[in-house]
Amino acid sequence: MSPSPIPAFKLNNGLEMPSIGFGCWKLGKSTAADQVYNAIKAGYRLFDGAEDYGNEQEVGEGVKRAIDEGIVTREEIFLTSKLWNNYHDPKNVETALNKTLKDLKVDYVDLFLIHFPIAFKFVPIEEKYPPGFYCGDGDNFVYEDVPILETWKALEKLVKAGKIRSIGVSNFPGALLLDLFRGATIKPAVLQVEHHPYLQQPKLIEYAQKVGITVTAYSSFGPQSFVEMNQGRALNTPTLFEHDVIKAIAAKHNKVPAEVLLRWSAQRGIAVIPKSNLPERLVQNRSFNDFELTKEDFEEISKLDINLRFNDPWDWDNIPIFV
């Protein structure tokens, strides 16, 4: 029996984006193709990747295998990628996109986001890819004076060229969204942000949704992904899977904590992009819409908000995006 279709959000450009996707961050190169292929068989259609994740070739292999076997068509798959910080200069934007398209083995991406509102010095692809924090000078951070609007205008041209269907931003605060609106011809379709009970960002989400931007949450399980990276803040923060409030709500609804966390975002009108290596979790992470959290559940979860951000560029080089 085929998996049931995942509900979709209609973006502000009229295109549709699945409300539940499969996150490709930290998918290992040796397993990524199989994981993506298996996720497609489990009913996932949105794959959230990025140049910085270093696995777009493998993600592309998994998608291509599913297409070649007739499981899906390219048009049924929604591929998201993100422009990394070293490629913000307009003359480098298309170079980076072309690398992504080649790696993913496609002619266009469905959604291309500016990963961070930060412009690092350009590093040629043949020198190091993905460059990560490398800016061409050892361990030193080196920046370029490239306004966000210039990068955005380059993306708009690539939409018109047919290489990108929708454009958006990631890790942008409200002030930068407001500024981008003043100069953009094509409005951002999507805002992707860190979002979990420890970092709820209600005003940012309210503003984005008010102006017609669809919000996608990453790190829906809070510190979980960052514990795996031995990050200090995450290691010192109680996991949401074991938090008494989340466990109590899960028990009340006969669900597991992961389903409560994903449903909490979904009921706020937010898309989610969880990932899992386990087949049973693949199904669980896309089938959490069969129950409703109550007003009381929301009130209890709202008390967990402590503005705790795990993905903060201040930790890299005192970059003041969220200060």
Coordinates of C-alpha atoms in Angstrom, one line a residue:
M1 CA 0.0 0.0 0.0
S2 CA 1.3 3.4 -1.0
P3 CA 2.0 5.9 1.9
S4 CA -0.7 8.6 2.3
P5 CA 0.2 12.0 0.7
I6 CA 1.7 14.6 3.0
P7 CA -0.3 17.9 3.2
A8 CA 1.3 20.9 1.5
F9 CA 1.6 24.6 2.1
K10 CA 0.8 27.0 -0.7
L11 CA 3.7 29.4 -0.9
N12 CA 3.3 33.1 -1.7
N13 CA 4.2 32.5 -5.4
G14 CA 1.4 30.0 -5.8
L15 CA 3.7 26.9 -5.7
E16 CA 3.2 24.1 -3.1
M17 CA 5.7 22.8 -0.6
P18 CA 5.1 19.7 1.5
S19 CA 4.5 20.5 5.2
I20 CA 6.8 17.6 6.3
G21 CA 10.2 17.0 4.8
F22 CA 13.3 14.9 5.4
G23 CA 16.3 16.9 6.8
C24 CA 19.6 16.0 5.2
W25 CA 21.9 17.7 7.7
K26 CA 24.5 15.3 9.1
L27 CA 23.5 12.5 6.7
G28 CA 26.7 10.5 6.3
K29 CA 28.1 10.1 2.7
S30 CA 28.2 6.4 3.0
T31 CA 24.5 6.1 3.9
A32 CA 22.8 9.3 2.5
A33 CA 21.7 7.9 -0.8
D34 CA 20.1 4.9 0.8
Q35 CA 18.4 7.0 3.5
V36 CA 17.0 9.4 0.9
Y37 CA 15.8 6.5 -1.3
N38 CA 14.1 4.8 1.7
A39 CA 12.5 8.1 2.8
I40 CA 11.0 8.4 -0.7
K41 CA 9.6 4.9 -0.4
A42 CA 8.2 5.9 3.0
G43 CA 6.3 8.8 1.4
Y44 CA 8.6 11.8 1.9
R45 CA 8.8 14.2 -1.0
L46 CA 10.6 17.2 0.4
F47 CA 14.4 16.9 1.0
D48 CA 16.0 19.8 2.9
G49 CA 19.7 20.0 2.0
A50 CA 22.4 22.6 1.7
E51 CA 25.8 23.1 0.1
D52 CA 27.4 23.2 3.5
Y53 CA 26.1 19.7 4.4
G54 CA 28.6 18.2 2.0
N55 CA 26.3 15.4 0.8
E56 CA 24.3 16.8 -2.1
Q57 CA 25.9 14.2 -4.5
E58 CA 24.6 11.4 -2.4
V59 CA 21.2 13.0 -1.9
G60 CA 21.0 13.3 -5.6
E61 CA 21.9 9.7 -6.1
G62 CA 19.1 8.6 -3.8
V63 CA 16.6 10.8 -5.6
K64 CA 17.8 9.6 -9.0
R65 CA 17.5 6.0 -8.1
A66 CA 13.8 6.5 -7.0
I67 CA 13.1 8.4 -10.2
D68 CA 14.8 5.7 -12.4
E69 CA 12.8 3.0 -10.7
G70 CA 9.5 4.8 -11.3
I71 CA 8.7 5.4 -7.6
V72 CA 8.4 9.1 -8.2
T73 CA 8.8 11.7 -10.9
R74 CA 11.1 14.7 -10.6
E75 CA 8.1 16.9 -10.4
E76 CA 6.8 15.1 -7.3
I77 CA 10.1 15.7 -5.4
F78 CA 10.7 19.1 -3.7
L79 CA 14.4 19.8 -3.3
T80 CA 15.7 22.5 -1.0
S81 CA 19.3 23.7 -1.0
K82 CA 21.0 26.7 0.6
L83 CA 23.6 29.2 -0.6
W84 CA 26.6 29.0 1.6
N85 CA 28.3 32.1 3.1
N86 CA 31.4 32.1 0.8
Y87 CA 29.2 32.6 -2.3
H88 CA 27.3 35.8 -1.5
D89 CA 29.0 38.0 -4.1
P90 CA 26.6 38.1 -7.1
K91 CA 29.3 36.9 -9.5
N92 CA 29.6 33.7 -7.4
V93 CA 26.0 32.9 -6.7
E94 CA 25.3 31.1 -10.0
T95 CA 28.6 29.2 -9.7
A96 CA 27.5 27.8 -6.4
L97 CA 24.0 27.0 -7.6
N98 CA 25.5 25.2 -10.7
K99 CA 27.6 23.1 -8.3
T100 CA 24.4 22.2 -6.4
L101 CA 22.5 21.4 -9.5
K102 CA 25.3 19.2 -10.8
D103 CA 25.6 17.3 -7.5
L104 CA 21.8 16.8 -7.2
K105 CA 21.6 15.7 -10.8
V106 CA 18.7 18.1 -11.6
D107 CA 18.1 21.1 -13.8
Y108 CA 16.4 23.2 -11.0
V109 CA 15.9 23.3 -7.3
D110 CA 12.5 23.9 -5.9
L111 CA 13.7 26.2 -3.1
F112 CA 17.0 27.9 -2.6
L113 CA 17.7 29.7 0.6
I114 CA 20.4 32.1 1.8
H115 CA 21.8 29.9 4.6
F116 CA 23.0 32.8 6.8
P117 CA 23.0 36.6 6.4
I118 CA 26.8 36.4 6.5
A119 CA 29.2 37.0 3.6
F120 CA 32.5 35.1 3.9
K121 CA 35.4 35.7 1.5
F122 CA 34.9 33.6 -1.7
V123 CA 36.8 30.3 -1.9
P124 CA 37.0 28.7 -5.3
I125 CA 35.2 25.3 -5.5
E126 CA 38.3 23.6 -6.7
E127 CA 40.2 24.9 -3.6
K128 CA 37.8 23.5 -1.0
Y129 CA 34.1 22.4 -1.2
P130 CA 32.2 22.8 0.9
P131 CA 34.4 25.4 2.5
G132 CA 32.7 25.5 5.9
F133 CA 34.4 28.2 7.9
Y134 CA 37.4 28.3 5.7
C135 CA 37.9 31.7 4.1
G136 CA 41.2 31.1 2.4
D137 CA 43.4 32.1 5.3
G138 CA 43.9 29.2 7.6
D139 CA 41.5 29.3 10.6
N140 CA 40.9 33.1 10.2
F141 CA 37.5 34.4 9.4
V142 CA 37.6 36.8 6.4
Y143 CA 34.5 38.7 5.2
E144 CA 33.3 40.4 2.1
D145 CA 31.3 43.6 1.9
V146 CA 28.3 42.2 0.1
P147 CA 24.8 43.6 1.1
I148 CA 22.1 40.9 1.4
L149 CA 20.0 42.7 -1.3
E150 CA 22.8 42.2 -3.8
T151 CA 22.9 38.5 -3.2
W152 CA 19.1 38.4 -3.3
K153 CA 19.0 40.2 -6.7
A154 CA 21.3 37.5 -8.1
L155 CA 18.9 34.8 -6.8
E156 CA 16.0 36.6 -8.5
K157 CA 17.8 36.4 -11.8
L158 CA 18.2 32.7 -11.4
V159 CA 14.5 32.3 -10.7
K160 CA 13.8 34.1 -14.0
A161 CA 16.3 31.8 -15.7
G162 CA 14.4 28.7 -14.5
K163 CA 17.2 27.3 -12.3
I164 CA 15.3 28.0 -9.0
R165 CA 11.5 27.8 -8.5
S166 CA 11.3 29.6 -5.1
I167 CA 13.7 31.6 -3.0
G168 CA 13.9 32.3 0.7
V169 CA 16.1 32.8 3.7
S170 CA 17.4 31.0 6.7
N171 CA 18.5 32.2 10.1
F172 CA 17.3 35.7 9.4
P173 CA 15.9 37.9 12.3
G174 CA 12.9 40.1 11.7
A175 CA 14.9 43.3 11.1
L176 CA 16.7 41.7 8.1
L177 CA 13.4 40.4 6.7
L178 CA 12.0 43.9 6.9
D179 CA 15.0 45.3 5.1
L180 CA 14.9 42.7 2.4
F181 CA 11.2 43.4 1.7
R182 CA 12.1 47.0 1.0
G183 CA 14.3 46.1 -2.0
A184 CA 13.1 42.7 -3.2
T185 CA 11.2 42.2 -6.4
I186 CA 10.5 38.6 -5.6
K187 CA 9.4 38.3 -2.0
P188 CA 11.0 35.5 0.2
A189 CA 8.7 32.5 0.0
V190 CA 10.2 30.7 3.0
L191 CA 11.9 31.5 6.3
Q192 CA 13.8 28.6 7.9
V193 CA 14.7 29.0 11.5
E194 CA 15.7 27.1 14.6
H195 CA 12.5 26.4 16.4
H196 CA 11.7 24.2 19.4
P197 CA 10.1 24.7 22.8
Y198 CA 13.3 26.2 24.2
L199 CA 13.4 28.7 21.3
Q200 CA 9.8 29.5 20.3
Q201 CA 10.3 33.0 18.6
P202 CA 6.6 33.8 18.6
K203 CA 7.0 37.4 17.4
L204 CA 9.2 36.4 14.4
I205 CA 6.8 33.6 13.4
E206 CA 3.8 35.9 13.8
Y207 CA 5.5 38.5 11.6
A208 CA 6.6 36.1 8.9
Q209 CA 3.2 34.4 8.6
K210 CA 1.5 37.8 8.6
V211 CA 3.5 39.0 5.5
G212 CA 2.9 35.7 3.7
I213 CA 6.2 33.9 4.4
T214 CA 5.9 30.1 5.1
V215 CA 8.1 29.2 8.1
T216 CA 10.1 26.0 8.3
A217 CA 11.4 24.7 11.6
Y218 CA 14.8 23.0 11.9
S219 CA 16.1 21.3 15.1
S220 CA 12.5 20.6 16.2
F221 CA 13.9 18.3 18.9
G222 CA 16.0 21.0 20.5
P223 CA 19.4 20.0 21.7
Q224 CA 19.3 16.5 20.2
S225 CA 21.3 17.2 17.1
F226 CA 23.8 19.3 18.9
V227 CA 24.4 16.8 21.6
E228 CA 25.7 14.5 18.9
M229 CA 28.2 17.3 18.1
N230 CA 29.3 17.6 21.8
Q231 CA 28.2 21.2 21.9
G232 CA 28.4 22.6 25.5
R233 CA 25.0 24.3 25.7
A234 CA 23.3 21.2 24.3
L235 CA 25.1 18.8 26.7
N236 CA 24.0 21.0 29.6
T237 CA 20.4 21.2 28.6
P238 CA 17.8 18.6 29.5
T239 CA 16.7 16.7 26.3
L240 CA 13.2 17.5 25.2
F241 CA 12.5 13.7 24.7
E242 CA 13.0 13.3 28.5
H243 CA 11.4 16.5 29.6
D244 CA 8.6 15.9 32.1
V245 CA 6.2 18.3 30.4
I246 CA 6.7 16.8 26.9
K247 CA 6.5 13.2 28.3
A248 CA 3.3 14.0 30.2
I249 CA 1.6 15.5 27.1
A250 CA 2.8 12.5 25.0
A251 CA 1.4 10.0 27.6
K252 CA -1.9 11.9 27.6
H253 CA -2.3 11.5 23.8
N254 CA -0.7 8.0 23.7
K255 CA 2.1 9.4 21.6
V256 CA 5.9 9.6 21.8
P257 CA 7.7 12.9 22.6
A258 CA 8.9 13.3 19.0
E259 CA 5.3 13.3 17.7
V260 CA 4.3 15.9 20.3
L261 CA 7.2 18.2 19.3
L262 CA 6.4 17.9 15.6
R263 CA 2.7 18.3 16.1
W264 CA 3.3 21.4 18.2
S265 CA 5.1 23.1 15.2
A266 CA 2.5 21.8 12.7
Q267 CA -0.4 23.3 14.7
R268 CA 1.4 26.6 14.6
G269 CA 1.4 26.4 10.8
I270 CA 5.1 25.6 10.5
A271 CA 6.7 23.1 8.2
V272 CA 9.1 20.5 9.8
I273 CA 12.1 18.6 8.4
P274 CA 13.0 15.8 10.9
K275 CA 15.3 13.0 10.0
S276 CA 15.9 9.5 11.3
N277 CA 17.9 6.5 10.3
L278 CA 15.3 4.1 11.7
P279 CA 12.5 2.8 9.3
E280 CA 9.9 3.0 12.0
R281 CA 10.8 6.5 12.9
L282 CA 10.6 7.5 9.2
V283 CA 6.9 6.6 9.3
Q284 CA 6.4 8.1 12.8
N285 CA 8.0 11.4 11.9
R286 CA 5.6 11.9 9.0
S287 CA 2.3 10.6 10.6
F288 CA 1.9 12.9 13.6
N289 CA -1.1 14.8 12.3
D290 CA -3.7 12.4 13.6
F291 CA -4.1 14.1 17.0
E292 CA -4.6 17.6 18.3
L293 CA -2.7 19.3 21.1
T294 CA -5.1 21.2 23.4
K295 CA -4.9 24.8 24.5
E296 CA -3.6 23.5 27.9
D297 CA -0.9 21.6 26.1
F298 CA 0.2 24.8 24.3
E299 CA 0.2 26.7 27.5
E300 CA 2.4 24.2 29.2
I301 CA 4.9 24.1 26.3
S302 CA 5.0 27.9 26.1
K303 CA 6.5 27.9 29.6
L304 CA 9.5 26.0 28.3
D305 CA 10.6 29.0 26.2
I306 CA 14.0 30.3 27.5
N307 CA 15.3 31.8 24.2
L308 CA 18.0 29.1 24.1
R309 CA 19.6 29.0 20.7
F310 CA 22.0 26.2 19.8
N311 CA 22.9 27.4 16.3
D312 CA 24.4 30.9 16.9
P313 CA 27.0 32.5 14.7
W314 CA 28.2 34.4 17.8
D315 CA 29.9 31.2 18.7
W316 CA 31.9 31.2 15.4
D317 CA 33.5 34.6 15.4
N318 CA 31.3 36.9 17.5
I319 CA 29.0 37.5 14.5
P320 CA 26.0 39.5 15.9
I321 CA 23.1 38.1 13.9
F322 CA 20.9 37.5 17.0
V323 CA 22.2 39.9 19.6

